[in-house]
CSV table of C-alpha atoms and ligand atoms in Angstrom, one decimal:
chain,number,residue,atom,x,y,z
A,18,MET,CA,-13.5,-27.2,-1.9
A,19,THR,CA,-12.8,-27.8,-5.5
A,20,PRO,CA,-9.5,-26.3,-6.7
A,21,MET,CA,-9.6,-24.1,-9.8
A,22,ALA,CA,-8.7,-26.6,-12.5
A,23,GLY,CA,-6.9,-25.1,-15.6
A,24,LYS,CA,-5.7,-26.8,-18.7
A,25,ASN,CA,-3.9,-30.2,-18.3
A,26,ASN,CA,-5.3,-30.5,-14.8
A,27,THR,CA,-3.1,-27.7,-13.5
A,28,ILE,CA,-4.4,-25.3,-10.8
A,29,SER,CA,-4.8,-21.6,-11.3
A,30,ALA,CA,-4.8,-18.8,-8.7
A,31,PRO,CA,-8.3,-18.0,-7.2
A,32,LYS,CA,-10.4,-15.5,-9.1
A,33,GLY,CA,-9.4,-11.9,-8.7
A,34,VAL,CA,-6.0,-12.5,-7.0
A,35,PRO,CA,-2.9,-11.2,-8.6
A,36,ASP,CA,0.5,-13.0,-8.7
A,37,TYR,CA,3.7,-11.0,-8.9
A,38,VAL,CA,6.4,-13.0,-10.6
A,39,PRO,CA,9.9,-11.9,-11.9
A,40,PRO,CA,10.7,-9.4,-13.2
A,41,GLN,CA,7.5,-7.4,-12.2
A,42,SER,CA,7.8,-8.7,-8.6
A,43,ARG,CA,11.0,-6.6,-8.2
A,44,THR,CA,9.0,-3.5,-9.0
A,45,PHE,CA,6.3,-4.6,-6.6
A,46,VAL,CA,8.8,-5.0,-3.7
A,47,ALA,CA,10.6,-1.8,-4.6
A,48,VAL,CA,7.3,0.2,-4.6
A,49,ARG,CA,6.2,-1.3,-1.3
A,50,ASP,CA,9.6,-0.7,0.4
A,51,THR,CA,9.7,2.9,-0.9
A,52,LEU,CA,6.3,3.6,0.5
A,53,VAL,CA,7.4,2.1,3.9
A,54,ALA,CA,10.6,4.1,3.8
A,55,ALA,CA,8.7,7.4,3.7
A,56,ALA,CA,7.0,6.4,7.0
A,57,ASP,CA,10.3,5.3,8.5
A,58,ARG,CA,11.7,8.7,7.8
A,59,ALA,CA,8.9,10.3,9.9
A,60,GLY,CA,9.5,8.1,12.9
A,61,TYR,CA,6.8,5.4,12.4
A,62,SER,CA,7.7,2.0,13.9
A,63,PRO,CA,6.8,-1.2,12.1
A,64,ILE,CA,4.0,-3.4,13.4
A,65,GLU,CA,3.3,-6.9,12.2
A,66,LEU,CA,-0.2,-8.2,12.7
A,67,PRO,CA,-2.2,-11.4,11.9
A,68,VAL,CA,-4.0,-11.5,8.6
A,69,PHE,CA,-7.1,-12.9,10.3
A,70,GLU,CA,-8.9,-11.6,13.3
A,71,ASP,CA,-12.1,-12.1,15.3
A,72,THR,CA,-15.0,-11.0,13.0
A,73,ALA,CA,-16.3,-8.7,15.8
A,74,LEU,CA,-13.3,-6.5,15.4
A,75,PHE,CA,-14.4,-5.4,12.0
A,76,THR,CA,-18.2,-5.3,12.5
A,77,ARG,CA,-17.6,-3.1,15.5
A,78,GLY,CA,-14.5,-1.2,14.3
A,79,VAL,CA,-15.2,-0.6,10.6
A,80,GLY,CA,-19.0,-0.3,10.8
A,81,GLU,CA,-21.8,-2.7,9.8
A,82,SER,CA,-23.3,-0.4,7.3
A,83,SER,CA,-20.1,-0.1,5.2
A,84,ASP,CA,-19.9,-2.1,2.0
A,85,VAL,CA,-16.6,-3.6,3.2
A,86,VAL,CA,-18.3,-5.2,6.3
A,87,SER,CA,-21.8,-5.9,4.9
A,88,LYS,CA,-20.8,-7.3,1.5
A,89,GLU,CA,-17.1,-7.9,1.1
A,90,MET,CA,-15.6,-9.8,4.1
A,91,TYR,CA,-14.1,-13.2,3.8
A,92,THR,CA,-15.6,-14.7,7.0
A,93,PHE,CA,-15.5,-18.3,8.0
A,94,THR,CA,-16.0,-20.5,11.1
A,95,ASP,CA,-12.8,-22.1,12.3
A,96,ARG,CA,-12.4,-25.5,13.8
A,97,GLY,CA,-13.1,-24.2,17.2
A,98,ASP,CA,-16.4,-22.7,16.1
A,99,ARG,CA,-15.1,-19.1,16.2
A,100,SER,CA,-16.1,-16.6,13.5
A,101,ILE,CA,-12.9,-15.5,11.8
A,102,THR,CA,-12.4,-12.8,9.1
A,103,LEU,CA,-9.5,-12.2,6.7
A,104,ARG,CA,-8.6,-8.6,7.4
A,105,PRO,CA,-10.3,-6.2,4.9
A,106,GLU,CA,-8.3,-3.2,6.2
A,107,GLY,CA,-5.6,-2.4,8.6
A,108,THR,CA,-6.7,0.2,11.1
A,109,ALA,CA,-9.0,-1.9,13.3
A,110,GLY,CA,-6.2,-4.5,13.8
A,111,VAL,CA,-3.7,-1.9,14.7
A,112,MET,CA,-6.1,-0.4,17.3
A,113,ARG,CA,-6.8,-3.9,18.7
A,114,ALA,CA,-3.0,-4.5,19.1
A,115,VAL,CA,-2.4,-1.0,20.6
A,116,ILE,CA,-5.1,-1.6,23.2
A,117,GLU,CA,-4.0,-5.2,23.9
A,118,HIS,CA,-0.4,-4.4,24.4
A,119,GLY,CA,-1.0,-1.1,26.2
A,120,LEU,CA,1.1,0.9,23.6
A,121,ASP,CA,-1.2,3.9,24.4
A,122,ARG,CA,0.2,4.0,27.9
A,123,GLY,CA,3.5,5.3,26.8
A,124,ALA,CA,4.5,8.5,25.0
A,125,LEU,CA,1.8,9.8,22.6
A,126,PRO,CA,1.2,9.8,19.7
A,127,VAL,CA,1.9,6.1,19.0
A,128,LYS,CA,3.2,6.0,15.4
A,129,LEU,CA,3.1,2.7,13.5
A,130,VAL,CA,3.6,1.5,10.0
A,131,TYR,CA,2.4,-1.8,8.5
A,132,GLU,CA,2.4,-3.5,5.1
A,133,GLY,CA,0.8,-6.7,3.9
A,134,PRO,CA,-2.1,-8.3,2.1
A,135,PHE,CA,-5.8,-7.4,2.7
A,136,PHE,CA,-8.9,-9.2,1.5
A,137,ARG,CA,-12.2,-8.0,0.1
A,138,SER,CA,-14.6,-10.1,-1.9
A,139,GLU,CA,-15.2,-7.5,-4.6
A,140,ALA,CA,-16.1,-7.9,-8.2
A,141,PRO,CA,-12.6,-8.2,-9.8
A,142,GLN,CA,-11.6,-5.7,-12.5
A,143,ALA,CA,-8.4,-3.8,-13.5
A,144,GLY,CA,-6.9,-2.5,-10.3
A,145,ARG,CA,-9.5,-4.1,-8.1
A,146,TYR,CA,-8.5,-7.4,-6.5
A,147,ARG,CA,-9.7,-9.8,-3.9
A,148,GLN,CA,-6.3,-9.9,-2.3
A,149,PHE,CA,-4.5,-6.6,-2.5
A,150,HIS,CA,-1.6,-5.0,-0.6
A,151,GLN,CA,-1.4,-1.8,1.5
A,152,VAL,CA,1.2,0.2,3.2
A,153,GLY,CA,-0.5,2.0,6.1
A,154,ILE,CA,0.4,4.3,9.0
A,155,GLU,CA,-1.5,5.1,12.1
A,156,ALA,CA,-0.7,8.0,14.6
A,157,ILE,CA,-2.7,7.5,17.7
A,158,GLY,CA,-3.2,9.8,20.7
A,159,SER,CA,-3.1,13.3,19.5
A,160,ASP,CA,-5.6,15.6,17.6
A,161,ASP,CA,-2.9,18.2,16.8
A,162,PRO,CA,-3.6,19.4,13.3
A,163,ALA,CA,0.1,19.2,12.6
A,164,LEU,CA,-0.2,15.4,12.9
A,165,ASP,CA,-2.9,15.4,10.2
A,166,ALA,CA,-0.6,17.4,8.0
A,167,GLU,CA,2.3,15.0,8.7
A,168,VAL,CA,0.3,11.9,7.8
A,169,ILE,CA,-0.9,13.5,4.6
A,170,ALA,CA,2.7,14.7,3.8
A,171,VAL,CA,4.1,11.3,4.4
A,172,GLY,CA,1.7,9.9,1.8
A,173,HIS,CA,2.7,12.6,-0.6
A,174,GLU,CA,6.4,12.1,0.0
A,175,ALA,CA,6.0,8.4,-0.5
A,176,TYR,CA,4.5,8.8,-3.9
A,177,ARG,CA,7.1,11.5,-4.8
A,178,ALA,CA,9.9,9.0,-3.8
A,179,ILE,CA,8.4,6.6,-6.3
A,180,GLY,CA,8.6,9.3,-8.9
A,181,LEU,CA,4.9,9.8,-9.4
A,182,THR,CA,3.6,13.2,-10.4
A,183,GLY,CA,0.2,12.6,-12.0
A,184,TYR,CA,-1.9,12.1,-8.9
A,185,ARG,CA,-4.2,14.5,-7.1
A,186,LEU,CA,-4.7,14.9,-3.3
A,187,GLU,CA,-8.3,15.5,-2.4
A,188,LEU,CA,-9.3,16.4,1.1
A,189,THR,CA,-12.2,17.5,3.3
A,190,SER,CA,-13.4,17.5,6.9
A,191,LEU,CA,-16.2,15.2,8.0
A,192,GLY,CA,-16.7,17.0,11.3
A,193,ASP,CA,-16.6,15.4,14.7
A,194,GLN,CA,-19.0,14.0,17.3
A,195,ASN,CA,-20.2,17.5,18.1
A,196,ASP,CA,-21.1,18.8,14.7
A,197,ARG,CA,-21.9,15.5,12.9
A,198,PRO,CA,-25.2,14.7,14.6
A,199,ALA,CA,-26.8,18.1,13.7
A,200,TYR,CA,-25.5,17.8,10.1
A,201,ARG,CA,-26.7,14.3,9.9
A,202,GLU,CA,-30.2,15.4,10.8
A,203,LYS,CA,-30.1,18.2,8.3
A,204,LEU,CA,-29.0,15.8,5.5
A,205,GLN,CA,-31.6,13.3,6.5
A,206,ALA,CA,-34.3,15.9,6.4
A,207,PHE,CA,-33.1,17.0,2.9
A,208,LEU,CA,-33.0,13.3,1.7
A,209,ALA,CA,-36.5,12.6,3.2
A,210,ALA,CA,-38.0,15.2,0.8
A,211,LEU,CA,-36.5,13.5,-2.3
A,212,PRO,CA,-38.3,10.8,-4.3
A,213,LEU,CA,-35.7,8.0,-3.5
A,214,ASP,CA,-36.2,4.3,-3.9
A,215,ASP,CA,-36.7,2.1,-0.8
A,216,ALA,CA,-33.1,0.8,-0.7
A,217,THR,CA,-31.7,4.3,-0.9
A,218,ARG,CA,-34.1,5.5,1.8
A,219,GLU,CA,-32.9,2.7,4.0
A,220,ARG,CA,-29.3,3.8,3.4
A,221,ALA,CA,-30.3,7.4,4.2
A,222,ARG,CA,-31.6,6.1,7.5
A,223,ILE,CA,-28.5,4.1,8.5
A,224,ASN,CA,-25.8,6.3,7.0
A,225,PRO,CA,-27.0,9.4,5.1
A,226,LEU,CA,-23.5,10.4,4.2
A,227,ARG,CA,-23.2,7.4,2.0
A,228,VAL,CA,-26.1,8.5,-0.1
A,229,LEU,CA,-24.0,11.4,-1.3
A,230,ASP,CA,-21.7,8.9,-2.9
A,231,ASP,CA,-24.5,7.4,-5.0
A,232,LYS,CA,-23.1,7.1,-8.6
A,233,ARG,CA,-26.4,7.1,-10.4
A,234,PRO,CA,-26.7,10.4,-12.4
A,235,ALA,CA,-30.4,10.8,-11.6
A,236,VAL,CA,-29.6,10.6,-7.8
A,237,GLN,CA,-26.6,12.9,-8.2
A,238,ALA,CA,-28.9,15.5,-9.9
A,239,MET,CA,-31.2,15.4,-6.9
A,240,LEU,CA,-28.3,15.9,-4.6
A,241,ALA,CA,-27.0,19.0,-6.3
A,242,ASP,CA,-28.2,21.2,-3.4
A,243,ALA,CA,-27.6,18.7,-0.6
A,244,PRO,CA,-26.2,20.3,2.6
A,245,LEU,CA,-22.4,19.6,2.8
A,246,MET,CA,-20.5,18.8,6.0
A,247,LEU,CA,-17.8,21.3,5.2
A,248,ASP,CA,-20.4,24.1,5.3
A,249,ASN,CA,-21.7,22.9,8.7
A,250,LEU,CA,-18.5,22.5,10.7
A,251,SER,CA,-18.3,23.7,14.3
A,252,ALA,CA,-15.9,26.6,14.9
A,253,GLU,CA,-13.5,24.1,16.5
A,254,SER,CA,-13.6,21.6,13.6
A,255,SER,CA,-13.3,24.4,11.1
A,256,GLU,CA,-10.2,25.9,12.9
A,257,HIS,CA,-8.6,22.4,12.9
A,258,PHE,CA,-9.1,22.0,9.2
A,259,THR,CA,-7.9,25.5,8.4
A,260,GLU,CA,-4.7,24.7,10.3
A,261,VAL,CA,-4.1,21.4,8.5
A,262,LEU,CA,-4.4,23.3,5.2
A,263,ALA,CA,-2.1,26.1,6.3
A,264,ILE,CA,0.7,23.5,7.1
A,265,LEU,CA,0.2,21.7,3.8
A,266,ASP,CA,0.5,25.1,2.1
A,267,ARG,CA,3.8,25.8,3.9
A,268,LEU,CA,5.0,22.3,2.9
A,269,ASP,CA,4.1,22.9,-0.7
A,270,VAL,CA,1.8,19.8,-0.8
A,271,PRO,CA,-0.7,20.5,-3.5
A,272,TYR,CA,-4.4,19.6,-2.7
A,273,VAL,CA,-7.9,20.2,-3.9
A,274,ILE,CA,-10.8,20.3,-1.5
A,275,ASN,CA,-13.6,17.9,-2.3
A,276,PRO,CA,-16.5,18.5,0.0
A,277,ARG,CA,-18.4,15.5,-1.4
A,278,MET,CA,-15.8,12.9,-0.6
A,279,VAL,CA,-17.2,9.8,1.0
A,280,ARG,CA,-14.9,7.1,2.3
A,281,GLY,CA,-15.7,3.4,2.2
A,282,LEU,CA,-15.2,3.0,6.0
A,283,ASP,CA,-17.5,4.3,8.6
A,284,TYR,CA,-15.1,5.4,11.2
A,285,TYR,CA,-13.7,8.6,9.7
A,286,THR,CA,-14.1,12.0,11.3
A,287,ARG,CA,-12.6,15.5,10.7
A,288,THR,CA,-9.7,15.5,8.2
A,289,THR,CA,-10.3,12.9,5.5
A,290,PHE,CA,-8.3,12.5,2.3
A,291,GLU,CA,-7.7,10.5,-0.8
A,292,PHE,CA,-4.9,10.3,-3.4
A,293,VAL,CA,-6.4,9.8,-6.8
A,294,HIS,CA,-4.6,9.0,-10.1
A,295,PRO,CA,-6.6,9.8,-13.2
A,296,LYS,CA,-4.6,7.4,-15.3
A,297,LEU,CA,-5.9,4.4,-13.4
A,298,GLY,CA,-9.4,4.4,-14.9
A,299,ALA,CA,-12.4,3.4,-12.9
A,300,GLN,CA,-10.3,2.3,-9.9
A,301,SER,CA,-8.5,5.6,-9.5
A,302,GLY,CA,-8.0,5.6,-5.7
A,303,LEU,CA,-4.3,5.2,-5.0
A,304,GLY,CA,-4.6,5.6,-1.3
A,305,GLY,CA,-6.6,7.3,1.4
A,306,GLY,CA,-7.2,7.9,5.0
A,307,GLY,CA,-8.3,10.2,7.7
A,308,ARG,CA,-8.9,10.9,11.3
A,309,TYR,CA,-11.0,8.5,13.5
A,310,ASP,CA,-11.9,10.0,16.8
A,311,GLY,CA,-14.3,7.4,18.2
A,312,LEU,CA,-12.6,4.2,17.0
A,313,MET,CA,-10.4,3.3,19.9
A,314,ALA,CA,-13.2,3.8,22.5
A,315,GLU,CA,-15.5,1.8,20.2
A,316,LEU,CA,-13.0,-1.1,20.5
A,317,GLY,CA,-12.9,-0.9,24.3
A,318,GLY,CA,-9.8,1.3,24.7
A,319,GLN,CA,-9.2,4.9,25.9
A,320,PRO,CA,-11.0,7.6,24.0
A,321,LEU,CA,-7.9,8.6,22.0
A,322,SER,CA,-8.1,10.2,18.6
A,323,GLY,CA,-6.0,8.8,15.7
A,324,ILE,CA,-5.2,9.5,12.1
A,325,GLY,CA,-3.8,7.2,9.4
A,326,PHE,CA,-3.8,6.2,5.8
A,327,GLY,CA,-3.8,3.0,3.6
A,328,LEU,CA,-1.9,3.3,0.4
A,329,GLY,CA,-2.6,0.6,-2.2
A,330,VAL,CA,0.6,-1.0,-3.4
A,331,ASP,CA,-0.9,-2.8,-6.4
A,332,ARG,CA,-2.4,0.5,-7.7
A,333,THR,CA,0.8,2.4,-7.1
A,334,VAL,CA,2.6,-0.3,-9.2
A,335,LEU,CA,0.0,0.3,-12.0
A,336,ALA,CA,0.3,4.1,-11.6
A,337,ALA,CA,4.1,3.9,-11.9
A,338,ALA,CA,3.7,1.9,-15.1
A,339,ALA,CA,1.1,4.4,-16.4
A,340,GLU,CA,3.6,7.2,-15.9
A,341,GLY,CA,6.4,5.1,-17.6
A,342,LEU,CA,8.5,5.0,-14.4
A,343,ALA,CA,11.0,2.2,-13.7
A,344,VAL,CA,11.0,1.6,-10.0
A,345,GLY,CA,13.8,-0.3,-8.3
A,346,PRO,CA,16.7,-2.3,-9.8
A,347,THR,CA,15.5,-4.2,-12.8
A,348,ALA,CA,18.7,-6.3,-13.0
A,349,ARG,CA,18.7,-9.6,-11.1
A,350,CYS,CA,22.4,-9.2,-10.2
A,351,GLU,CA,25.4,-6.9,-10.8
A,352,VAL,CA,27.9,-9.6,-11.5
A,353,TYR,CA,27.4,-12.9,-13.5
A,354,GLY,CA,30.0,-15.7,-13.3
A,355,VAL,CA,30.7,-18.1,-16.1
A,356,PRO,CA,32.9,-21.1,-15.1
A,357,MET,CA,34.3,-23.5,-17.7
A,358,GLY,CA,34.9,-26.9,-16.1
A,359,GLN,CA,34.6,-28.3,-12.6
A,360,ALA,CA,37.7,-26.8,-11.0
A,361,ALA,CA,36.6,-23.3,-12.3
A,362,SER,CA,33.1,-23.9,-10.9
A,363,ARG,CA,34.5,-24.6,-7.5
A,364,GLU,CA,36.7,-21.5,-7.6
A,365,LEU,CA,33.9,-19.3,-8.8
A,366,ALA,CA,31.8,-20.5,-5.9
A,367,VAL,CA,34.5,-19.0,-3.7
A,368,ILE,CA,34.7,-15.8,-5.6
A,369,ALA,CA,30.9,-15.3,-5.6
A,370,GLY,CA,30.8,-15.9,-1.9
A,371,ARG,CA,33.5,-13.3,-1.3
A,372,LEU,CA,31.8,-10.7,-3.5
A,373,ARG,CA,28.4,-11.3,-1.9
A,374,GLY,CA,30.0,-10.9,1.4
A,375,ALA,CA,31.1,-7.5,0.2
A,376,GLY,CA,27.5,-6.6,-0.6
A,377,ILE,CA,27.7,-7.1,-4.4
A,378,ARG,CA,24.8,-9.0,-6.0
A,379,VAL,CA,26.2,-12.0,-7.8
A,380,ASP,CA,24.6,-14.8,-9.8
A,381,ARG,CA,26.4,-17.5,-12.0
A,382,SER,CA,25.8,-20.3,-14.4
A,383,TYR,CA,25.5,-23.9,-13.3
A,384,GLY,CA,25.9,-27.3,-14.8
A,385,GLY,CA,28.7,-26.9,-17.3
A,386,ARG,CA,26.8,-25.0,-20.0
A,387,GLY,CA,28.7,-23.8,-23.1
A,388,LEU,CA,30.4,-20.4,-23.1
A,389,LYS,CA,27.9,-18.9,-25.6
A,390,VAL,CA,24.8,-20.0,-23.7
A,391,ALA,CA,26.3,-18.9,-20.4
A,392,LEU,CA,27.2,-15.4,-21.8
A,393,LYS,CA,23.7,-15.1,-23.0
A,394,SER,CA,22.5,-15.8,-19.5
A,395,ALA,CA,24.9,-13.1,-18.3
A,396,ASP,CA,23.3,-10.6,-20.6
A,397,SER,CA,19.7,-11.4,-19.8
A,398,SER,CA,20.5,-11.3,-16.0
A,399,GLY,CA,21.0,-7.6,-16.4
A,400,ALA,CA,24.5,-7.8,-14.8
A,401,ARG,CA,27.0,-5.1,-15.5
A,402,VAL,CA,30.1,-7.4,-15.1
A,403,ALA,CA,30.8,-10.9,-16.3
A,404,LEU,CA,33.5,-13.0,-14.7
A,405,VAL,CA,34.7,-15.8,-17.1
A,406,LEU,CA,36.9,-18.4,-15.5
A,407,GLY,CA,38.4,-21.1,-17.8
A,408,GLU,CA,41.0,-23.8,-17.1
A,409,ARG,CA,43.8,-21.6,-18.4
A,410,ASP,CA,42.8,-18.6,-16.3
A,411,LEU,CA,42.8,-20.9,-13.3
A,412,GLU,CA,46.3,-22.1,-14.0
A,413,GLN,CA,47.4,-18.5,-14.2
A,414,GLY,CA,45.5,-17.5,-11.1
A,415,THR,CA,43.4,-14.9,-13.0
A,416,VAL,CA,39.8,-14.3,-14.0
A,417,MET,CA,38.6,-12.6,-17.2
A,418,VAL,CA,36.6,-9.5,-16.0
A,419,LYS,CA,34.3,-8.2,-18.7
A,420,ASP,CA,32.4,-4.9,-18.6
A,421,LEU,CA,29.2,-5.9,-20.4
A,422,LEU,CA,28.3,-2.3,-21.0
A,423,SER,CA,31.6,-1.2,-22.8
A,424,GLY,CA,32.6,-4.7,-23.9
A,425,ASP,CA,36.1,-4.1,-22.4
A,426,GLN,CA,37.7,-7.2,-20.8
A,427,ARG,CA,41.0,-8.0,-19.1
A,428,PRO,CA,42.4,-10.7,-16.9
A,429,VAL,CA,42.6,-9.8,-13.3
A,430,ALA,CA,44.5,-11.7,-10.5
A,431,LEU,CA,42.1,-13.6,-8.2
A,432,ALA,CA,43.0,-11.6,-5.2
A,433,GLU,CA,42.0,-8.3,-7.0
A,434,VAL,CA,38.7,-9.4,-8.5
A,435,GLU,CA,36.7,-7.6,-5.8
A,436,SER,CA,38.3,-4.2,-6.4
A,437,ALA,CA,38.2,-4.6,-10.2
A,438,VAL,CA,34.5,-5.3,-10.0
A,439,ALA,CA,33.8,-2.5,-7.6
A,440,ALA,CA,35.6,0.0,-9.9
A,441,ILE,CA,33.4,-1.0,-12.8
A,442,LEU,CA,30.2,-0.9,-10.8
A,443,ALA,CA,31.2,2.6,-9.4
A,444,GLY,CA,31.8,3.9,-12.9
B,2,LIG,P1,-9.4,1.8,1.7
B,2,LIG,O1,-8.9,0.9,2.7
B,2,LIG,O2,-10.7,1.4,1.1
B,2,LIG,O3,-9.4,3.3,2.1
B,2,LIG,O4,-8.4,1.7,0.5
B,2,LIG,C1,-7.1,2.3,0.5
B,2,LIG,C2,-6.4,2.0,-0.8
B,2,LIG,O5,-6.2,0.6,-0.9
B,2,LIG,C3,-7.2,2.3,-2.1
B,2,LIG,O6,-7.0,3.7,-2.4
B,2,LIG,C4,-6.6,1.4,-3.1
B,2,LIG,O7,-5.4,1.9,-3.6
B,2,LIG,C5,-6.3,0.2,-2.2
B,2,LIG,N1,-7.4,-0.8,-2.4
B,2,LIG,C6,-8.6,-0.9,-1.7
B,2,LIG,N2,-9.3,-2.0,-2.1
B,2,LIG,C7,-8.6,-2.5,-3.1
B,2,LIG,C8,-8.8,-3.7,-4.0
B,2,LIG,N3,-9.9,-4.4,-3.9
B,2,LIG,N4,-7.9,-3.9,-4.9
B,2,LIG,C9,-6.8,-3.2,-5.1
B,2,LIG,N5,-6.5,-2.2,-4.3
B,2,LIG,C10,-7.4,-1.8,-3.3
């Protein structure tokens, strides 16, 4: 492999892969953790899984006709001649682990939350990367519509906790194994009568629903009267969907029904949803998910139903910026120490250790820098308090404690630094 060579023989990140460096990396972590926290509040336990899996997991689990599997996977042969794929999505891996560890043999539903990087070899553009991050949840082993509503509400609450308001929740029902085949035939019959090109005909044969998602205006015009799944639901699927909507109404979760929604992964059934942010441009999908009734059996497990979502962390960061939101602490530390001389440096190490032990975020200057330069660093660190420790302070057993917001400063006895700092931080 040839590394990507930049100027002066340096190496750049691979094409389409974002780096998050300070200070934006703080926002990234705060966004990710806020999304995870919403799932934690609803009783989802963390699951940590490998980023690469046996390729068959995705071809079987996600579906060979999906773009993700047919065009976008990072697949390679490892040194033991096994076909390995960098995970393009999270649900298949979670199901594999649930089956492998027998988690489905305990109390149901099994509720899990994961976060981490995913990989798709897509054409890079704003908001579309080849390595991206998702926070996802899965609730497996119940088809109670209250669970569908919970999963959707967790997503909504997660975005609300970030402060986002400008997104839209779209949902529909894709039917189940009882009503899908009849609808599929109806749609195929409709599509067969249209003057479609050969490639689209082939798609109509493998996965007719996907044709509904064709972006070409000429094709869209032909599809105006296409039969919709939502109008062809069985009484059971229809009741299920109505109950999901009723709970969302009671929870005051706003939504719009989009009967033409098509998701990129083949396994979805019944309730299917997407969070869309109009300020994100072409890549407006913030997150999405749905119910998958056949997936677990397809992967060799019990025929349990599940529902989950994947929220894109990168796009949530972009959406927060588009809404002008500051997420998480922007300051690197709360207290910044400036020692003048070696004895002061040693004493400050002790003070910093004590404050950190009390849960206060402390940074300091190193290497005997001048007072002016060190105070500049204190300012740019974002700290609220500066601790200036000179030779004379040391002799007197005090530290100069400076409130960088008000500019007030006073000498404080070494033993009382912690309470003096805490008082300013609380103010
Ligand atoms: P999906 O797994 O395709 O349902 O995607 C769920 C969410 O993950 C999307 O709504 C996006 O926010 C995010 N996502 C998917 N693919 C990408 C990508 N290539 N780059 C950035 N985010 C992505």
